[in-house]
């Protein structure tokens, strides 16, 4: 079962940002889908908070979120982060500000302790929260990403920038005279023709597509988000150590979590574990969903 949270945007929220210095920060109230197990939620265990990767959104996590919910018997909150999907846009945007948004979400929903399940760059957001509020985090599951991002130029050219280029090319395939529902249907049809990763990509594009003043565009301002990414605003430098149990699930030949990177993670996260799902890519949770769900279920069930 999926529930929708009612949103009240544009409230100001007071947060501590640097040690004893306080300032009034314009946090945003995040769009969220809530999932309850079909046979009832176990309220004695911590809920799961899911966060997507750069330029993605909660829509494509629906099946994974629902699966996690039913496998673990935990309520699942799947978020759209600031400047993504249905969440509000702000010119100021960084991993630190996104972490403040998520902390606000936890507070306003009275979530005292949670499990974070994160994909790609959002892993650093969960880790920032774990460092500042260690009692708020039970465990963390990071999908193909270490606690802190380390994106070099080669990695960006091969893995990050092409995503934006491909999605922008999709816009050029649309006739401006098409209705929005027909354009979405075109993308959803393309989703049935390729690999599992391509299926998720086209579904994401269909969800993110909108039309204003006769022109198709993306709900997420991808060019702006990518400009911020190039400035390093989503790559906070590694800091602090965590004693939280952390499971990193990677694909083979991961460009983000290679063996030496995980060894570095262990120096500051002694309870971190690493699992590889063979025959997958960076989108492993979509490509081998059942295997992913079973790994997470067993991990969260362990004392």
PDB file of N, CA and C in Angstrom, residues 10-97:
ATOM      1  N   UNK A  10       7.725  26.057   1.683  1.00  0.00           N
ATOM      2  CA  UNK A  10       8.194  27.428   1.900  1.00  0.00           C
ATOM      3  C   UNK A  10       8.254  27.845   3.371  1.00  0.00           C
ATOM      4  N   UNK A  11       8.276  26.889   4.305  1.00  0.00           N
ATOM      5  CA  UNK A  11       8.486  27.246   5.701  1.00  0.00           C
ATOM      6  C   UNK A  11       9.974  27.412   5.957  1.00  0.00           C
ATOM      7  N   UNK A  12      10.303  28.316   6.861  1.00  0.00           N
ATOM      8  CA  UNK A  12      11.698  28.476   7.254  1.00  0.00           C
ATOM      9  C   UNK A  12      11.956  27.611   8.474  1.00  0.00           C
ATOM     10  N   UNK A  13      13.138  27.039   8.515  1.00  0.00           N
ATOM     11  CA  UNK A  13      13.465  26.075   9.550  1.00  0.00           C
ATOM     12  C   UNK A  13      14.825  26.422  10.122  1.00  0.00           C
ATOM     13  N   UNK A  14      14.947  26.520  11.420  1.00  0.00           N
ATOM     14  CA  UNK A  14      16.207  26.889  12.045  1.00  0.00           C
ATOM     15  C   UNK A  14      17.051  25.646  12.252  1.00  0.00           C
ATOM     16  N   UNK A  15      18.274  25.673  11.747  1.00  0.00           N
ATOM     17  CA  UNK A  15      19.162  24.522  11.863  1.00  0.00           C
ATOM     18  C   UNK A  15      20.541  24.989  12.272  1.00  0.00           C
ATOM     19  N   UNK A  16      21.272  24.103  12.903  1.00  0.00           N
ATOM     20  CA  UNK A  16      22.666  24.362  13.225  1.00  0.00           C
ATOM     21  C   UNK A  16      23.488  23.937  12.035  1.00  0.00           C
ATOM     22  N   UNK A  17      24.324  24.842  11.491  1.00  0.00           N
ATOM     23  CA  UNK A  17      25.077  24.464  10.306  1.00  0.00           C
ATOM     24  C   UNK A  17      26.564  24.317  10.570  1.00  0.00           C
ATOM     25  N   UNK A  18      27.108  25.057  11.488  1.00  0.00           N
ATOM     26  CA  UNK A  18      28.527  24.904  11.783  1.00  0.00           C
ATOM     27  C   UNK A  18      28.734  25.070  13.285  1.00  0.00           C
ATOM     28  N   UNK A  19      28.984  23.970  13.955  1.00  0.00           N
ATOM     29  CA  UNK A  19      29.284  23.998  15.383  1.00  0.00           C
ATOM     30  C   UNK A  19      28.285  24.900  16.115  1.00  0.00           C
ATOM     31  N   UNK A  20      28.760  26.019  16.684  1.00  0.00           N
ATOM     32  CA  UNK A  20      27.888  26.850  17.501  1.00  0.00           C
ATOM     33  C   UNK A  20      27.258  27.990  16.710  1.00  0.00           C
ATOM     34  N   UNK A  21      27.540  28.067  15.423  1.00  0.00           N
ATOM     35  CA  UNK A  21      26.971  29.145  14.624  1.00  0.00           C
ATOM     36  C   UNK A  21      25.597  28.736  14.111  1.00  0.00           C
ATOM     37  N   UNK A  22      24.612  29.599  14.270  1.00  0.00           N
ATOM     38  CA  UNK A  22      23.265  29.307  13.816  1.00  0.00           C
ATOM     39  C   UNK A  22      22.840  30.362  12.786  1.00  0.00           C
ATOM     40  N   UNK A  23      22.035  29.924  11.835  1.00  0.00           N
ATOM     41  CA  UNK A  23      21.472  30.893  10.916  1.00  0.00           C
ATOM     42  C   UNK A  23      20.116  30.385  10.455  1.00  0.00           C
ATOM     43  N   UNK A  24      19.315  31.293   9.918  1.00  0.00           N
ATOM     44  CA  UNK A  24      18.008  30.923   9.408  1.00  0.00           C
ATOM     45  C   UNK A  24      18.186  30.366   8.010  1.00  0.00           C
ATOM     46  N   UNK A  25      17.855  29.105   7.834  1.00  0.00           N
ATOM     47  CA  UNK A  25      18.085  28.445   6.553  1.00  0.00           C
ATOM     48  C   UNK A  25      16.755  28.102   5.898  1.00  0.00           C
ATOM     49  N   UNK A  26      16.670  28.352   4.627  1.00  0.00           N
ATOM     50  CA  UNK A  26      15.455  28.067   3.876  1.00  0.00           C
ATOM     51  C   UNK A  26      15.482  26.614   3.438  1.00  0.00           C
ATOM     52  N   UNK A  27      15.091  25.716   4.332  1.00  0.00           N
ATOM     53  CA  UNK A  27      14.974  24.313   3.953  1.00  0.00           C
ATOM     54  C   UNK A  27      13.668  24.116   3.196  1.00  0.00           C
ATOM     55  N   UNK A  28      13.537  22.981   2.532  1.00  0.00           N
ATOM     56  CA  UNK A  28      12.318  22.687   1.786  1.00  0.00           C
ATOM     57  C   UNK A  28      11.666  21.436   2.349  1.00  0.00           C
ATOM     58  N   UNK A  29      10.359  21.374   2.191  1.00  0.00           N
ATOM     59  CA  UNK A  29       9.618  20.188   2.612  1.00  0.00           C
ATOM     60  C   UNK A  29       9.578  19.220   1.434  1.00  0.00           C
ATOM     61  N   UNK A  30      10.118  18.043   1.632  1.00  0.00           N
ATOM     62  CA  UNK A  30      10.360  17.119   0.538  1.00  0.00           C
ATOM     63  C   UNK A  30       9.113  16.340   0.143  1.00  0.00           C
ATOM     64  N   UNK A  31       8.950  16.161  -1.156  1.00  0.00           N
ATOM     65  CA  UNK A  31       7.899  15.287  -1.659  1.00  0.00           C
ATOM     66  C   UNK A  31       8.259  13.852  -1.309  1.00  0.00           C
ATOM     67  N   UNK A  32       7.262  13.092  -0.885  1.00  0.00           N
ATOM     68  CA  UNK A  32       7.544  11.754  -0.365  1.00  0.00           C
ATOM     69  C   UNK A  32       6.396  10.802  -0.660  1.00  0.00           C
ATOM     70  N   UNK A  33       6.720   9.583  -1.063  1.00  0.00           N
ATOM     71  CA  UNK A  33       5.753   8.493  -1.141  1.00  0.00           C
ATOM     72  C   UNK A  33       5.981   7.578   0.051  1.00  0.00           C
ATOM     73  N   UNK A  34       4.892   7.144   0.673  1.00  0.00           N
ATOM     74  CA  UNK A  34       4.976   6.291   1.855  1.00  0.00           C
ATOM     75  C   UNK A  34       4.361   4.937   1.537  1.00  0.00           C
ATOM     76  N   UNK A  35       5.076   3.879   1.895  1.00  0.00           N
ATOM     77  CA  UNK A  35       4.631   2.516   1.615  1.00  0.00           C
ATOM     78  C   UNK A  35       4.438   1.751   2.917  1.00  0.00           C
ATOM     79  N   UNK A  36       3.304   1.042   3.005  1.00  0.00           N
ATOM     80  CA  UNK A  36       3.014   0.185   4.148  1.00  0.00           C
ATOM     81  C   UNK A  36       2.961  -1.265   3.680  1.00  0.00           C
ATOM     82  N   UNK A  37       3.473  -2.219   4.475  1.00  0.00           N
ATOM     83  CA  UNK A  37       3.403  -3.632   4.083  1.00  0.00           C
ATOM     84  C   UNK A  37       1.962  -4.079   3.877  1.00  0.00           C
ATOM     85  N   UNK A  38       1.759  -4.979   2.927  1.00  0.00           N
ATOM     86  CA  UNK A  38       0.409  -5.458   2.629  1.00  0.00           C
ATOM     87  C   UNK A  38      -0.228  -6.145   3.827  1.00  0.00           C
ATOM     88  N   UNK A  39       0.600  -6.818   4.649  1.00  0.00           N
ATOM     89  CA  UNK A  39       0.055  -7.556   5.790  1.00  0.00           C
ATOM     90  C   UNK A  39       0.356  -6.881   7.122  1.00  0.00           C
ATOM     91  N   UNK A  40       0.619  -5.597   7.089  1.00  0.00           N
ATOM     92  CA  UNK A  40       0.782  -4.847   8.330  1.00  0.00           C
ATOM     93  C   UNK A  40       2.209  -4.456   8.643  1.00  0.00           C
ATOM     94  N   UNK A  41       2.363  -3.247   9.190  1.00  0.00           N
ATOM     95  CA  UNK A  41       3.677  -2.714   9.532  1.00  0.00           C
ATOM     96  C   UNK A  41       4.074  -3.120  10.943  1.00  0.00           C
ATOM     97  N   UNK A  42       5.335  -3.484  11.112  1.00  0.00           N
ATOM     98  CA  UNK A  42       5.883  -3.725  12.441  1.00  0.00           C
ATOM     99  C   UNK A  42       6.422  -2.394  12.967  1.00  0.00           C
ATOM    100  N   UNK A  43       5.658  -1.734  13.820  1.00  0.00           N
ATOM    101  CA  UNK A  43       6.034  -0.403  14.294  1.00  0.00           C
ATOM    102  C   UNK A  43       7.115  -0.445  15.371  1.00  0.00           C
ATOM    103  N   UNK A  44       7.529  -1.652  15.765  1.00  0.00           N
ATOM    104  CA  UNK A  44       8.583  -1.769  16.767  1.00  0.00           C
ATOM    105  C   UNK A  44       9.972  -1.671  16.144  1.00  0.00           C
ATOM    106  N   UNK A  45      10.047  -1.665  14.831  1.00  0.00           N
ATOM    107  CA  UNK A  45      11.337  -1.552  14.151  1.00  0.00           C
ATOM    108  C   UNK A  45      11.380  -0.259  13.346  1.00  0.00           C
ATOM    109  N   UNK A  46      12.588   0.203  13.091  1.00  0.00           N
ATOM    110  CA  UNK A  46      12.774   1.508  12.445  1.00  0.00           C
ATOM    111  C   UNK A  46      12.292   1.486  11.001  1.00  0.00           C
ATOM    112  N   UNK A  47      11.679   2.573  10.542  1.00  0.00           N
ATOM    113  CA  UNK A  47      11.289   2.666   9.134  1.00  0.00           C
ATOM    114  C   UNK A  47      12.506   2.884   8.245  1.00  0.00           C
ATOM    115  N   UNK A  48      12.290   2.720   6.956  1.00  0.00           N
ATOM    116  CA  UNK A  48      13.329   2.926   5.947  1.00  0.00           C
ATOM    117  C   UNK A  48      13.081   4.258   5.252  1.00  0.00           C
ATOM    118  N   UNK A  49      14.137   5.025   5.068  1.00  0.00           N
ATOM    119  CA  UNK A  49      14.082   6.247   4.262  1.00  0.00           C
ATOM    120  C   UNK A  49      14.964   6.030   3.044  1.00  0.00           C
ATOM    121  N   UNK A  50      14.359   6.108   1.856  1.00  0.00           N
ATOM    122  CA  UNK A  50      15.080   5.888   0.604  1.00  0.00           C
ATOM    123  C   UNK A  50      15.387   7.213  -0.076  1.00  0.00           C
ATOM    124  N   UNK A  51      16.600   7.293  -0.649  1.00  0.00           N
ATOM    125  CA  UNK A  51      16.992   8.488  -1.395  1.00  0.00           C
ATOM    126  C   UNK A  51      17.608   8.083  -2.731  1.00  0.00           C
ATOM    127  N   UNK A  52      17.248   8.797  -3.774  1.00  0.00           N
ATOM    128  CA  UNK A  52      17.650   8.485  -5.142  1.00  0.00           C
ATOM    129  C   UNK A  52      19.006   9.097  -5.484  1.00  0.00           C
ATOM    130  N   UNK A  53      19.482   8.795  -6.683  1.00  0.00           N
ATOM    131  CA  UNK A  53      20.736   9.341  -7.168  1.00  0.00           C
ATOM    132  C   UNK A  53      20.544  10.644  -7.930  1.00  0.00           C
ATOM    133  N   UNK A  54      21.647  11.222  -8.379  1.00  0.00           N
ATOM    134  CA  UNK A  54      21.639  12.498  -9.092  1.00  0.00           C
ATOM    135  C   UNK A  54      20.787  12.417 -10.357  1.00  0.00           C
ATOM    136  N   UNK A  55      19.861  13.373 -10.507  1.00  0.00           N
ATOM    137  CA  UNK A  55      18.973  13.515 -11.665  1.00  0.00           C
ATOM    138  C   UNK A  55      17.881  12.450 -11.716  1.00  0.00           C
ATOM    139  N   UNK A  56      17.793  11.591 -10.693  1.00  0.00           N
ATOM    140  CA  UNK A  56      16.741  10.581 -10.657  1.00  0.00           C
ATOM    141  C   UNK A  56      15.622  11.069  -9.737  1.00  0.00           C
ATOM    142  N   UNK A  57      14.680  10.186  -9.405  1.00  0.00           N
ATOM    143  CA  UNK A  57      13.550  10.591  -8.583  1.00  0.00           C
ATOM    144  C   UNK A  57      12.910   9.368  -7.939  1.00  0.00           C
ATOM    145  N   UNK A  58      11.983   9.615  -7.034  1.00  0.00           N
ATOM    146  CA  UNK A  58      11.350   8.539  -6.286  1.00  0.00           C
ATOM    147  C   UNK A  58      10.452   7.657  -7.141  1.00  0.00           C
ATOM    148  N   UNK A  59      10.002   8.168  -8.268  1.00  0.00           N
ATOM    149  CA  UNK A  59       9.083   7.403  -9.109  1.00  0.00           C
ATOM    150  C   UNK A  59       9.688   6.070  -9.528  1.00  0.00           C
ATOM    151  N   UNK A  60      10.956   6.089  -9.941  1.00  0.00           N
ATOM    152  CA  UNK A  60      11.563   4.858 -10.450  1.00  0.00           C
ATOM    153  C   UNK A  60      11.871   3.870  -9.335  1.00  0.00           C
ATOM    154  N   UNK A  61      11.765   4.304  -8.084  1.00  0.00           N
ATOM    155  CA  UNK A  61      12.013   3.400  -6.959  1.00  0.00           C
ATOM    156  C   UNK A  61      10.728   2.749  -6.448  1.00  0.00           C
ATOM    157  N   UNK A  62       9.618   2.944  -7.126  1.00  0.00           N
ATOM    158  CA  UNK A  62       8.342   2.435  -6.612  1.00  0.00           C
ATOM    159  C   UNK A  62       8.371   0.941  -6.343  1.00  0.00           C
ATOM    160  N   UNK A  63       8.809   0.157  -7.333  1.00  0.00           N
ATOM    161  CA  UNK A  63       8.808  -1.295  -7.154  1.00  0.00           C
ATOM    162  C   UNK A  63       9.804  -1.733  -6.090  1.00  0.00           C
ATOM    163  N   UNK A  64      10.975  -1.090  -6.071  1.00  0.00           N
ATOM    164  CA  UNK A  64      11.978  -1.428  -5.060  1.00  0.00           C
ATOM    165  C   UNK A  64      11.471  -1.043  -3.674  1.00  0.00           C
ATOM    166  N   UNK A  65      10.878   0.139  -3.554  1.00  0.00           N
ATOM    167  CA  UNK A  65      10.356   0.590  -2.259  1.00  0.00           C
ATOM    168  C   UNK A  65       9.249  -0.335  -1.768  1.00  0.00           C
ATOM    169  N   UNK A  66       8.360  -0.710  -2.660  1.00  0.00           N
ATOM    170  CA  UNK A  66       7.269  -1.608  -2.279  1.00  0.00           C
ATOM    171  C   UNK A  66       7.818  -2.975  -1.873  1.00  0.00           C
ATOM    172  N   UNK A  67       8.825  -3.448  -2.615  1.00  0.00           N
ATOM    173  CA  UNK A  67       9.439  -4.727  -2.284  1.00  0.00           C
ATOM    174  C   UNK A  67      10.134  -4.695  -0.935  1.00  0.00           C
ATOM    175  N   UNK A  68      10.891  -3.627  -0.665  1.00  0.00           N
ATOM    176  CA  UNK A  68      11.552  -3.491   0.633  1.00  0.00           C
ATOM    177  C   UNK A  68      10.530  -3.458   1.760  1.00  0.00           C
ATOM    178  N   UNK A  69       9.451  -2.770   1.532  1.00  0.00           N
ATOM    179  CA  UNK A  69       8.397  -2.644   2.523  1.00  0.00           C
ATOM    180  C   UNK A  69       7.831  -4.017   2.894  1.00  0.00           C
ATOM    181  N   UNK A  70       7.487  -4.815   1.896  1.00  0.00           N
ATOM    182  CA  UNK A  70       6.882  -6.118   2.155  1.00  0.00           C
ATOM    183  C   UNK A  70       7.885  -7.144   2.667  1.00  0.00           C
ATOM    184  N   UNK A  71       9.128  -7.060   2.207  1.00  0.00           N
ATOM    185  CA  UNK A  71      10.142  -8.023   2.651  1.00  0.00           C
ATOM    186  C   UNK A  71      10.550  -7.773   4.100  1.00  0.00           C
ATOM    187  N   UNK A  72      10.670  -6.513   4.482  1.00  0.00           N
ATOM    188  CA  UNK A  72      11.189  -6.181   5.816  1.00  0.00           C
ATOM    189  C   UNK A  72      10.095  -5.885   6.837  1.00  0.00           C
ATOM    190  N   UNK A  73       8.853  -5.713   6.371  1.00  0.00           N
ATOM    191  CA  UNK A  73       7.721  -5.338   7.229  1.00  0.00           C
ATOM    192  C   UNK A  73       7.905  -3.951   7.847  1.00  0.00           C
ATOM    193  N   UNK A  74       8.715  -3.143   7.202  1.00  0.00           N
ATOM    194  CA  UNK A  74       8.960  -1.782   7.675  1.00  0.00           C
ATOM    195  C   UNK A  74       8.234  -0.773   6.782  1.00  0.00           C
ATOM    196  N   UNK A  75       7.770   0.297   7.381  1.00  0.00           N
ATOM    197  CA  UNK A  75       7.266   1.409   6.575  1.00  0.00           C
ATOM    198  C   UNK A  75       8.440   1.995   5.796  1.00  0.00           C
ATOM    199  N   UNK A  76       8.185   2.382   4.547  1.00  0.00           N
ATOM    200  CA  UNK A  76       9.227   2.948   3.692  1.00  0.00           C
ATOM    201  C   UNK A  76       8.805   4.339   3.240  1.00  0.00           C
ATOM    202  N   UNK A  77       9.694   5.299   3.449  1.00  0.00           N
ATOM    203  CA  UNK A  77       9.516   6.662   2.954  1.00  0.00           C
ATOM    204  C   UNK A  77      10.486   6.854   1.790  1.00  0.00           C
ATOM    205  N   UNK A  78       9.958   7.122   0.615  1.00  0.00           N
ATOM    206  CA  UNK A  78      10.797   7.335  -0.570  1.00  0.00           C
ATOM    207  C   UNK A  78      10.739   8.812  -0.941  1.00  0.00           C
ATOM    208  N   UNK A  79      11.893   9.474  -0.918  1.00  0.00           N
ATOM    209  CA  UNK A  79      11.950  10.930  -1.053  1.00  0.00           C
ATOM    210  C   UNK A  79      12.357  11.385  -2.448  1.00  0.00           C
ATOM    211  N   UNK A  80      11.847  12.545  -2.839  1.00  0.00           N
ATOM    212  CA  UNK A  80      12.449  13.351  -3.898  1.00  0.00           C
ATOM    213  C   UNK A  80      13.302  14.400  -3.200  1.00  0.00           C
ATOM    214  N   UNK A  81      14.577  14.453  -3.500  1.00  0.00           N
ATOM    215  CA  UNK A  81      15.457  15.429  -2.879  1.00  0.00           C
ATOM    216  C   UNK A  81      15.232  16.825  -3.468  1.00  0.00           C
ATOM    217  N   UNK A  82      15.738  17.812  -2.792  1.00  0.00           N
ATOM    218  CA  UNK A  82      15.675  19.200  -3.270  1.00  0.00           C
ATOM    219  C   UNK A  82      16.094  19.280  -4.744  1.00  0.00           C
ATOM    220  N   UNK A  83      15.331  20.058  -5.534  1.00  0.00           N
ATOM    221  CA  UNK A  83      15.616  20.289  -6.961  1.00  0.00           C
ATOM    222  C   UNK A  83      15.468  19.034  -7.811  1.00  0.00           C
ATOM    223  N   UNK A  84      14.779  18.021  -7.305  1.00  0.00           N
ATOM    224  CA  UNK A  84      14.545  16.793  -8.057  1.00  0.00           C
ATOM    225  C   UNK A  84      13.056  16.433  -7.995  1.00  0.00           C
ATOM    226  N   UNK A  85      12.553  15.889  -9.105  1.00  0.00           N
ATOM    227  CA  UNK A  85      11.188  15.383  -9.130  1.00  0.00           C
ATOM    228  C   UNK A  85      10.172  16.412  -8.683  1.00  0.00           C
ATOM    229  N   UNK A  86       9.358  16.041  -7.686  1.00  0.00           N
ATOM    230  CA  UNK A  86       8.260  16.891  -7.231  1.00  0.00           C
ATOM    231  C   UNK A  86       8.628  17.768  -6.038  1.00  0.00           C
ATOM    232  N   UNK A  87       9.868  17.706  -5.587  1.00  0.00           N
ATOM    233  CA  UNK A  87      10.281  18.559  -4.471  1.00  0.00           C
ATOM    234  C   UNK A  87      10.607  19.965  -4.967  1.00  0.00           C
ATOM    235  N   UNK A  88      10.550  20.958  -4.074  1.00  0.00           N
ATOM    236  CA  UNK A  88      10.756  22.353  -4.482  1.00  0.00           C
ATOM    237  C   UNK A  88      12.153  22.620  -5.034  1.00  0.00           C
ATOM    238  N   UNK A  89      12.219  23.642  -5.886  1.00  0.00           N
ATOM    239  CA  UNK A  89      13.494  24.096  -6.459  1.00  0.00           C
ATOM    240  C   UNK A  89      14.028  25.263  -5.641  1.00  0.00           C
ATOM    241  N   UNK A  90      15.332  25.250  -5.408  1.00  0.00           N
ATOM    242  CA  UNK A  90      16.021  26.378  -4.799  1.00  0.00           C
ATOM    243  C   UNK A  90      17.332  26.603  -5.547  1.00  0.00           C
ATOM    244  N   UNK A  91      17.701  27.871  -5.714  1.00  0.00           N
ATOM    245  CA  UNK A  91      18.977  28.161  -6.368  1.00  0.00           C
ATOM    246  C   UNK A  91      20.137  27.612  -5.552  1.00  0.00           C
ATOM    247  N   UNK A  92      20.030  27.708  -4.231  1.00  0.00           N
ATOM    248  CA  UNK A  92      21.067  27.150  -3.372  1.00  0.00           C
ATOM    249  C   UNK A  92      20.804  25.666  -3.177  1.00  0.00           C
ATOM    250  N   UNK A  93      21.793  24.870  -3.523  1.00  0.00           N
ATOM    251  CA  UNK A  93      21.599  23.420  -3.461  1.00  0.00           C
ATOM    252  C   UNK A  93      22.953  22.745  -3.315  1.00  0.00           C
ATOM    253  N   UNK A  94      23.063  21.848  -2.358  1.00  0.00           N
ATOM    254  CA  UNK A  94      24.295  21.100  -2.131  1.00  0.00           C
ATOM    255  C   UNK A  94      23.953  19.877  -1.294  1.00  0.00           C
ATOM    256  N   UNK A  95      24.910  18.978  -1.134  1.00  0.00           N
ATOM    257  CA  UNK A  95      24.683  17.809  -0.285  1.00  0.00           C
ATOM    258  C   UNK A  95      24.373  18.227   1.144  1.00  0.00           C
ATOM    259  N   UNK A  96      25.036  19.288   1.621  1.00  0.00           N
ATOM    260  CA  UNK A  96      24.795  19.753   2.984  1.00  0.00           C
ATOM    261  C   UNK A  96      23.371  20.277   3.148  1.00  0.00           C
ATOM    262  N   UNK A  97      22.894  21.063   2.174  1.00  0.00           N
ATOM    263  CA  UNK A  97      21.531  21.577   2.251  1.00  0.00           C
ATOM    264  C   UNK A  97      20.511  20.452   2.113  1.00  0.00           C
TER     265      UNK A  97
END
